[in-house]
Short mmCIF file of C-alpha atoms and ligand atoms in Angstrom, two decimals:
data_model
loop_
_atom_site.label_atom_id
_atom_site.label_comp_id
_atom_site.label_asym_id
_atom_site.label_seq_id
_atom_site.Cartn_x
_atom_site.Cartn_y
_atom_site.Cartn_z
CA UNK A 543 0.03 0.08 -0.05
CA UNK A 544 1.19 3.35 -1.06
CA UNK A 545 -0.20 6.65 -0.12
CA UNK A 546 0.05 9.95 -1.82
CA UNK A 547 -1.64 13.46 -1.28
CA UNK A 548 -1.92 16.48 -3.45
CA UNK A 549 -0.79 19.35 -1.38
CA UNK A 550 -1.61 22.97 -1.82
CA UNK A 551 1.73 24.52 -1.30
CA UNK A 552 0.69 28.18 -1.81
CA UNK A 553 -1.67 30.19 -3.84
CA UNK A 554 -2.16 28.32 -7.03
CA UNK A 555 0.47 25.84 -6.25
CA UNK A 556 0.09 22.19 -5.81
CA UNK A 557 2.36 19.13 -5.66
CA UNK A 558 1.93 15.44 -4.91
CA UNK A 559 3.69 13.94 -2.05
CA UNK A 560 4.19 10.57 -0.49
CA UNK A 561 2.64 10.35 2.90
CA UNK A 562 2.17 7.46 5.29
CA UNK A 563 -0.83 5.04 5.08
CA UNK A 564 -2.84 6.00 8.03
CA UNK A 565 -3.79 3.22 10.75
CA UNK A 566 -7.39 3.18 11.57
CA UNK A 567 -8.16 3.72 15.17
CA UNK A 568 -10.52 1.54 17.02
CA UNK A 569 -13.73 2.95 15.58
CA UNK A 570 -12.41 4.04 12.25
CA UNK A 571 -12.37 2.68 8.79
CA UNK A 572 -9.29 2.96 6.25
CA UNK A 573 -10.93 4.05 2.99
CA UNK A 574 -9.15 3.76 -0.35
CA UNK A 575 -10.47 6.85 -2.06
CA UNK A 576 -11.91 6.55 -5.63
CA UNK A 577 -13.44 9.84 -6.50
CA UNK A 578 -13.14 13.41 -4.96
CA UNK A 579 -15.24 16.21 -6.35
CA UNK A 580 -13.81 19.70 -6.80
CA UNK A 581 -15.90 22.06 -4.90
CA UNK A 582 -16.06 25.86 -5.23
CA UNK A 583 -14.74 26.23 -1.62
CA UNK A 584 -11.51 24.08 -2.69
CA UNK A 585 -11.00 26.40 -5.71
CA UNK A 586 -11.43 29.63 -3.42
CA UNK A 587 -8.75 28.20 -0.91
CA UNK A 588 -6.32 27.60 -3.78
CA UNK A 589 -6.87 30.91 -5.45
CA UNK A 590 -7.16 33.18 -2.36
CA UNK A 591 -5.88 31.10 0.59
CA UNK A 592 -8.82 31.77 2.84
CA UNK A 593 -12.68 31.86 3.10
CA UNK A 594 -13.79 34.32 5.58
CA UNK A 595 -11.92 33.56 9.01
CA UNK A 596 -10.89 30.22 7.84
CA UNK A 597 -7.17 30.80 6.72
CA UNK A 598 -4.88 28.36 5.12
CA UNK A 599 -1.61 28.41 7.01
CA UNK A 600 1.20 26.24 5.36
CA UNK A 601 0.89 23.15 3.24
CA UNK A 602 -2.78 22.10 3.16
CA UNK A 603 -4.83 19.16 1.40
CA UNK A 604 -8.08 20.10 -0.27
CA UNK A 605 -11.06 17.97 -1.04
CA UNK A 606 -14.26 17.11 1.15
CA UNK A 607 -16.62 15.45 -1.53
CA UNK A 608 -15.56 11.79 -1.64
CA UNK A 609 -16.27 8.17 -1.81
CA UNK A 610 -14.06 4.94 -1.97
CA UNK A 611 -13.73 1.33 -0.88
CA UNK A 612 -13.02 0.16 2.55
CA UNK A 613 -9.54 -1.29 2.85
CA UNK A 614 -9.01 -1.98 6.51
CA UNK A 615 -11.25 -1.57 9.75
CA UNK A 616 -10.32 -0.82 13.25
CA UNK A 617 -10.93 -3.34 15.98
CA UNK A 618 -14.35 -1.72 17.20
CA UNK A 619 -15.84 -1.41 13.88
CA UNK A 620 -19.13 -3.08 13.68
CA UNK A 621 -21.22 -2.05 10.76
CA UNK A 622 -18.88 -1.84 7.84
CA UNK A 623 -16.30 -4.32 6.42
CA UNK A 624 -13.43 -4.48 3.84
CA UNK A 625 -14.64 -4.21 0.44
CA UNK A 626 -17.67 -1.99 1.32
CA UNK A 627 -18.14 1.06 -0.80
CA UNK A 628 -18.90 4.26 1.18
CA UNK A 629 -19.51 7.89 0.84
CA UNK A 630 -17.82 9.99 3.73
CA UNK A 631 -19.70 12.86 5.34
CA UNK A 632 -16.90 15.30 5.82
CA UNK A 633 -17.96 16.94 9.03
CA UNK A 634 -16.94 15.17 12.44
CA UNK A 635 -18.59 16.88 15.09
CA UNK A 636 -18.26 16.66 19.06
CA UNK A 637 -21.44 14.67 19.88
CA UNK A 638 -21.57 16.32 23.19
CA UNK A 639 -22.89 19.86 22.64
CA UNK A 640 -26.49 21.17 22.68
CA UNK A 641 -26.50 21.36 18.72
CA UNK A 642 -25.17 17.81 18.40
CA UNK A 643 -27.50 16.38 21.18
CA UNK A 644 -30.54 18.05 19.28
CA UNK A 645 -29.70 16.54 16.05
CA UNK A 646 -28.55 19.83 14.63
CA UNK A 647 -24.96 18.70 14.44
CA UNK A 648 -24.24 20.87 11.29
CA UNK A 649 -24.39 23.83 13.83
CA UNK A 650 -21.70 22.14 16.21
CA UNK A 651 -19.19 24.81 17.03
CA UNK A 652 -16.33 22.08 17.35
CA UNK A 653 -16.89 20.37 13.89
CA UNK A 654 -13.72 19.31 12.22
CA UNK A 655 -14.57 19.47 8.49
CA UNK A 656 -12.38 18.17 5.71
CA UNK A 657 -10.57 20.77 3.76
CA UNK A 658 -11.49 23.55 6.09
CA UNK A 659 -8.43 24.98 7.91
CA UNK A 660 -6.86 23.76 10.15
CA UNK A 661 -8.17 20.29 9.00
CA UNK A 662 -6.91 18.71 5.86
CA UNK A 663 -9.04 17.29 3.12
CA UNK A 664 -9.13 14.01 1.43
CA UNK A 665 -7.32 14.49 -2.03
CA UNK A 666 -5.30 11.45 -1.39
CA UNK A 667 -5.30 7.68 -1.80
CA UNK A 668 -6.05 6.53 1.69
CA UNK A 669 -7.82 8.08 4.47
CA UNK A 670 -8.81 6.83 7.91
CA UNK A 671 -12.14 8.09 8.93
CA UNK A 672 -14.79 7.43 11.84
CA UNK A 673 -17.08 4.60 11.00
CA UNK A 674 -20.27 6.68 12.06
CA UNK A 675 -19.40 9.20 9.18
CA UNK A 676 -18.75 6.52 6.44
CA UNK A 677 -22.18 5.65 4.74
CA UNK A 678 -22.48 2.44 2.79
CA UNK A 679 -23.26 2.67 -0.86
CA UNK A 680 -25.64 -0.13 -2.12
CA UNK A 681 -24.27 -2.19 -5.06
CA UNK A 682 -26.10 -0.11 -7.62
CA UNK A 683 -24.58 3.19 -6.49
CA UNK A 684 -21.04 4.00 -7.82
CA UNK A 685 -18.36 5.75 -5.79
CA UNK A 686 -18.47 8.67 -8.41
CA UNK A 687 -22.21 9.09 -7.50
CA UNK A 688 -20.98 8.65 -3.92
CA UNK A 689 -18.69 11.49 -4.15
CA UNK A 690 -21.68 13.68 -5.35
CA UNK A 691 -23.73 12.84 -2.19
CA UNK A 692 -22.04 15.82 -0.48
CA UNK A 693 -23.32 18.51 -2.61
CA UNK A 694 -26.54 16.89 -3.21
CA UNK A 695 -27.01 17.09 0.64
CA UNK A 696 -26.85 20.75 0.51
CA UNK A 697 -29.67 20.65 -2.02
CA UNK A 698 -31.75 18.50 0.00
CA UNK A 699 -31.24 20.54 3.18
CA UNK A 700 -32.14 23.52 1.26
CA UNK A 701 -35.37 21.94 0.02
CA UNK A 702 -35.99 20.59 3.57
CA UNK A 703 -35.32 23.99 5.18
CA UNK A 704 -38.02 25.35 2.66
CA UNK A 705 -40.52 22.76 3.30
CA UNK A 706 -40.62 22.04 -0.28
CA UNK A 707 -43.67 19.64 -0.99
CA UNK A 708 -45.93 18.15 -3.62
CA UNK A 709 -47.36 20.65 -6.04
CA UNK A 710 -44.90 23.62 -4.99
CA UNK A 711 -43.88 26.31 -7.29
CA UNK A 712 -40.19 26.86 -6.67
CA UNK A 713 -37.86 29.57 -8.22
CA UNK A 714 -34.20 28.73 -7.87
CA UNK A 715 -31.64 31.53 -8.43
CA UNK A 716 -28.40 30.21 -9.68
CA UNK A 717 -27.78 27.14 -11.77
CA UNK A 718 -24.27 26.24 -10.36
CA UNK A 719 -23.64 22.83 -9.08
CA UNK A 720 -25.70 23.89 -5.85
CA UNK A 721 -28.61 25.34 -7.94
CA UNK A 722 -28.67 22.18 -9.97
CA UNK A 723 -28.60 19.47 -6.99
CA UNK A 724 -31.40 21.86 -5.39
CA UNK A 725 -33.32 21.47 -8.47
CA UNK A 726 -33.05 17.73 -8.22
CA UNK A 727 -33.92 17.91 -4.49
CA UNK A 728 -37.06 20.09 -5.07
CA UNK A 729 -38.21 17.73 -7.85
CA UNK A 730 -37.72 14.76 -5.58
CA UNK A 731 -39.60 16.44 -2.70
CA UNK A 732 -42.58 16.86 -5.14
CA UNK A 733 -42.23 20.40 -6.56
CA UNK A 734 -44.20 20.28 -9.86
CA UNK A 735 -43.04 23.75 -11.19
CA UNK A 736 -39.36 24.73 -10.89
CA UNK A 737 -38.01 27.75 -12.50
CA UNK A 738 -34.32 28.25 -12.56
CA UNK A 739 -32.63 31.59 -13.14
CA UNK A 740 -29.03 32.16 -14.27
CA UNK A 741 -26.90 34.35 -16.56
CA UNK A 742 -25.17 31.52 -18.31
CA UNK A 743 -26.94 29.87 -21.20
CA UNK A 744 -25.09 26.67 -20.71
CA UNK A 745 -26.00 26.29 -17.10
CA UNK A 746 -29.54 26.90 -18.07
CA UNK A 747 -29.45 24.16 -20.62
CA UNK A 748 -28.25 21.87 -17.94
CA UNK A 749 -31.06 23.01 -15.63
CA UNK A 750 -33.62 22.11 -18.52
CA UNK A 751 -31.89 18.63 -18.95
CA UNK A 752 -32.22 18.04 -15.17
CA UNK A 753 -35.97 18.82 -15.09
CA UNK A 754 -36.56 22.57 -14.73
CA UNK A 755 -40.02 23.49 -15.95
CA UNK A 756 -38.83 26.68 -17.23
CA UNK A 757 -35.53 28.60 -17.39
CA UNK A 758 -34.84 32.33 -17.34
CA UNK A 759 -31.69 34.11 -18.43
CA UNK A 760 -31.31 37.09 -16.16
CA UNK A 761 -29.09 38.87 -19.03
CA UNK A 762 -31.90 38.79 -21.35
CA UNK A 763 -35.03 39.34 -19.31
CA UNK A 764 -36.24 41.22 -16.26
CA UNK A 765 -36.33 38.67 -13.69
CA UNK A 766 -39.03 40.06 -11.56
CA UNK A 767 -41.31 40.62 -14.49
CA UNK A 768 -40.58 37.25 -15.94
CA UNK A 769 -41.29 35.39 -12.88
CA UNK A 770 -44.42 37.35 -12.06
CA UNK A 771 -45.69 36.35 -15.58
CA UNK A 772 -44.68 32.60 -14.94
CA UNK A 773 -46.54 32.69 -11.78
CA UNK A 774 -49.81 34.39 -12.67
CA UNK A 775 -48.61 37.46 -10.76
CA UNK A 776 -48.54 35.58 -7.49
CA UNK A 777 -44.94 34.70 -7.10
CA UNK A 778 -43.37 31.25 -6.06
CA UNK A 779 -44.16 29.12 -2.98
CA UNK A 780 -40.45 28.86 -2.32
CA UNK A 781 -37.73 30.97 -3.47
CA UNK A 782 -34.25 29.38 -3.27
CA UNK A 783 -31.13 31.71 -3.50
CA UNK A 784 -28.03 29.65 -4.55
CA UNK A 785 -26.13 32.22 -6.82
CA UNK A 786 -24.66 34.07 -3.75
CA UNK A 787 -24.86 37.46 -5.54
CA UNK A 788 -26.15 40.77 -3.90
CA UNK A 789 -28.52 41.10 -6.91
CA UNK A 790 -30.13 37.75 -6.44
CA UNK A 791 -30.47 38.07 -2.79
CA UNK A 792 -32.20 41.27 -3.11
CA UNK A 793 -34.57 39.82 -5.68
CA UNK A 794 -35.86 37.20 -3.30
CA UNK A 795 -38.52 39.20 -1.37
CA UNK A 796 -40.06 40.18 -4.65
CA UNK A 797 -40.32 36.82 -6.02
CA UNK A 798 -42.00 35.04 -3.00
CA UNK A 799 -45.81 34.34 -3.06
CA UNK A 800 -47.85 35.72 0.05
CA UNK A 801 -47.03 33.35 2.83
CA UNK A 802 -44.08 31.82 0.94
CA UNK A 803 -40.65 31.10 2.04
CA UNK A 804 -37.23 32.36 0.95
CA UNK A 805 -34.16 30.00 1.54
CA UNK A 806 -30.70 31.47 1.36
CA UNK A 807 -28.03 28.98 0.43
CA UNK A 808 -25.54 31.32 -1.53
CA UNK A 809 -22.74 33.02 0.27
CA UNK A 810 -22.27 36.56 -0.93
CA UNK A 811 -18.89 38.28 -0.82
CA UNK A 812 -20.47 41.10 1.06
CA UNK A 813 -21.79 40.65 4.84
CA UNK A 814 -24.34 43.28 4.85
CA UNK A 815 -27.03 43.66 1.99
CA UNK A 816 -29.79 46.01 1.75
CA UNK A 817 -33.17 44.15 1.50
CA UNK A 818 -36.68 44.89 1.32
CA UNK A 819 -38.25 44.00 4.62
CA UNK A 820 -41.59 45.72 3.95
CA UNK A 821 -42.26 43.10 1.06
CA UNK A 822 -41.31 40.29 3.76
CA UNK A 823 -43.78 41.86 6.38
CA UNK A 824 -46.54 42.71 4.01
CA UNK A 825 -46.55 39.09 2.58
CA UNK A 826 -45.57 37.34 5.69
CA UNK A 827 -42.77 35.56 4.06
CA UNK A 828 -40.56 33.18 5.94
CA UNK A 829 -36.61 33.44 5.61
CA UNK A 830 -34.66 30.38 6.20
CA UNK A 831 -30.99 29.74 5.72
CA UNK A 832 -28.71 26.83 5.21
CA UNK A 833 -25.36 25.92 6.68
CA UNK A 834 -24.12 22.63 4.95
CA UNK A 835 -26.69 19.77 5.92
CA UNK A 836 -27.48 17.30 8.70
CA UNK A 837 -28.87 13.93 8.88
CA UNK A 838 -29.27 13.66 4.99
CA UNK A 839 -26.61 11.10 3.74
CA UNK A 840 -28.78 8.02 4.16
CA UNK A 841 -31.64 9.82 2.36
CA UNK A 842 -29.48 11.06 -0.39
CA UNK A 843 -27.92 7.53 -0.92
CA UNK A 844 -31.36 5.94 -0.81
CA UNK A 845 -32.71 8.41 -3.34
CA UNK A 846 -29.80 7.71 -5.88
CA UNK A 847 -30.19 4.11 -5.40
CA UNK A 848 -33.86 4.08 -5.83
CA UNK A 849 -33.52 6.32 -9.11
CA UNK A 850 -35.59 9.08 -7.58
CA UNK A 851 -32.51 11.36 -7.90
CA UNK A 852 -29.89 10.88 -10.73
CA UNK A 853 -26.80 12.83 -9.92
CA UNK A 854 -24.82 11.55 -12.71
CA UNK A 855 -25.86 14.53 -14.99
CA UNK A 856 -23.95 16.89 -12.47
CA UNK A 857 -20.47 15.95 -13.41
CA UNK A 858 -19.22 17.62 -16.56
CA UNK A 859 -15.49 16.84 -16.24
CA UNK A 860 -13.35 14.13 -14.97
CA UNK A 861 -9.45 14.11 -14.38
CA UNK A 862 -6.86 11.69 -13.17
CA UNK A 863 -5.32 12.11 -9.69
CA UNK A 864 -1.98 12.62 -11.17
CA UNK A 865 -3.45 15.66 -13.10
CA UNK A 866 -5.03 17.24 -10.00
CA UNK A 867 -3.27 20.55 -10.60
CA UNK A 868 -4.42 20.53 -14.26
CA UNK A 869 -7.95 19.79 -13.02
CA UNK A 870 -7.92 22.81 -10.66
CA UNK A 871 -6.46 25.23 -13.37
CA UNK A 872 -8.99 23.88 -15.79
CA UNK A 873 -11.87 24.65 -13.40
CA UNK A 874 -10.39 28.06 -12.72
CA UNK A 875 -10.00 28.85 -16.48
CA UNK A 876 -13.32 27.53 -17.53
CA UNK A 877 -15.79 28.53 -14.70
CA UNK A 878 -18.63 29.00 -17.08
CA UNK A 879 -18.38 25.55 -18.50
CA UNK A 880 -17.68 23.31 -15.56
CA UNK A 881 -20.47 22.42 -13.30
CA UNK A 882 -18.72 19.63 -11.36
CA UNK A 883 -15.15 18.28 -11.90
CA UNK A 884 -14.29 15.18 -10.25
CA UNK A 885 -10.87 13.56 -9.62
CA UNK A 886 -10.59 9.93 -10.08
CA UNK A 887 -7.94 8.64 -7.60
N1 NAD B 1359 -25.06 27.52 2.68
C1 NAD B 1359 -24.16 26.36 2.50
O1 NAD B 1359 -23.96 25.47 3.33
C2 NAD B 1359 -23.48 26.26 1.11
C3 NAD B 1359 -22.83 25.10 0.83
C4 NAD B 1359 -22.23 24.89 -0.49
C5 NAD B 1359 -22.16 26.15 -1.33
N2 NAD B 1359 -22.71 27.39 -0.95
C6 NAD B 1359 -22.66 28.54 -1.74
O2 NAD B 1359 -23.68 28.30 -2.66
C7 NAD B 1359 -23.36 29.19 -3.90
C8 NAD B 1359 -23.36 28.56 -5.14
O3 NAD B 1359 -22.30 27.43 -5.12
P1 NAD B 1359 -22.06 26.81 -6.56
O4 NAD B 1359 -20.95 25.92 -6.31
O5 NAD B 1359 -23.25 26.19 -7.39
O6 NAD B 1359 -21.46 28.19 -7.34
P2 NAD B 1359 -21.47 28.61 -8.96
O7 NAD B 1359 -20.62 29.77 -8.92
O8 NAD B 1359 -21.06 27.31 -9.68
O9 NAD B 1359 -22.80 28.85 -9.16
C9 NAD B 1359 -23.53 30.15 -8.96
C10 NAD B 1359 -24.40 30.54 -10.14
O10 NAD B 1359 -25.11 31.60 -9.93
C11 NAD B 1359 -25.18 32.27 -11.12
N3 NAD B 1359 -25.44 33.68 -11.10
C12 NAD B 1359 -24.51 34.73 -10.75
N4 NAD B 1359 -24.99 35.99 -10.88
C13 NAD B 1359 -26.49 35.73 -10.99
C14 NAD B 1359 -27.52 36.61 -11.35
N5 NAD B 1359 -27.45 37.97 -11.20
N6 NAD B 1359 -28.61 35.97 -11.55
C15 NAD B 1359 -28.80 34.72 -11.55
N7 NAD B 1359 -27.77 33.83 -11.61
C16 NAD B 1359 -26.60 34.24 -11.26
C17 NAD B 1359 -23.83 31.98 -11.82
O11 NAD B 1359 -23.69 32.13 -13.29
C18 NAD B 1359 -23.51 30.64 -11.45
O12 NAD B 1359 -23.97 29.52 -12.36
C19 NAD B 1359 -21.96 29.76 -3.52
O13 NAD B 1359 -22.10 31.24 -2.95
C20 NAD B 1359 -21.38 28.92 -2.28
O14 NAD B 1359 -20.41 29.57 -1.55
C21 NAD B 1359 -23.38 27.42 0.42
ZN1 ZN B 1360 -18.59 21.02 -1.46
ZN1 ZN B 1361 -21.28 19.54 19.03
#
């Protein structure tokens, strides 16, 4: 067994290094990783060295969307065995705090999340990981699909936070990876009319392919007028913001129906944004937000296995492990074309 990891060694710098194969502790499994997805956050760390207060300090391993096959198990592992395919949920939480104990573990202040400084990510051959954060993939779910469970979980959490249900009309702002997995999640939750807005035609084409009822290019149309027209002047039951732009965040109050819900997923580059609260008050609109996800890996894997959600259409590019640097360069240079790139380990 040989282990190598891709290290970020500075801004836009990467190199592959030999590292030790970790020995799984009592309740850990050793996973031979097969696919790691490249997330917007990985790219952001590589280009800028930080996201908010999380600052890359020294050499750092990126990657948190991953799946692979179990190569060894610790002595206390009960439910998984060598040869099982698993998807890893990247946030290990304390299990003790108020948030963990009430099942809202995504809010745990002591979370250790892969590729969030100071914790290294998983762009490597072998990782040791807690058994309870490794979720078994059924035979008919590939490890490539397994690596997409992480972004899908964000979309599922967005739909869950919005209470999306059968028959809902939903507007999704942004058709990047997160917008598209949110589309898949809303459809799986029963939304019957999902309108997706973006400024890049190619991304809107993906949205159409993945089941959007209607797409709006904000470059060519007035979004507020168009959505009003498409919703009979009423607005949408649920408005989910995944673009992370000031413009789209500001649009949300006007797009929601009376009594509707806004779900904020996108992270804007600015902390404070002017927002029309009079619209919110007059329409009694609820505002929800999303921080990653919780308790959703089993549901996500079940939905993929059952064919309720097809994530395979999200992957637009695939690279080999040895070409990891090329992969990141490509993603940076072709941001409009790449929805999700994955690295085959
Ligand atoms: N809350 C969370 O837990 C969480 C988790 C993951 C990602 N995110 C955030 O979600 C956002 C989306 O992530 P992504 O990976 O899909 O990013 P992305 O950049 O691929 O997608 C954003 C999309 O928004 C579109 N857009 C930009 N301006 C627009 C406008 N005015 N109108 C309509 N569309 C517009 C872009 O063209 C792009 O397709 C990011 O801000 C990311 O940080 C949040
Ligand atoms: Zn991610
Ligand atoms: Zn906790």
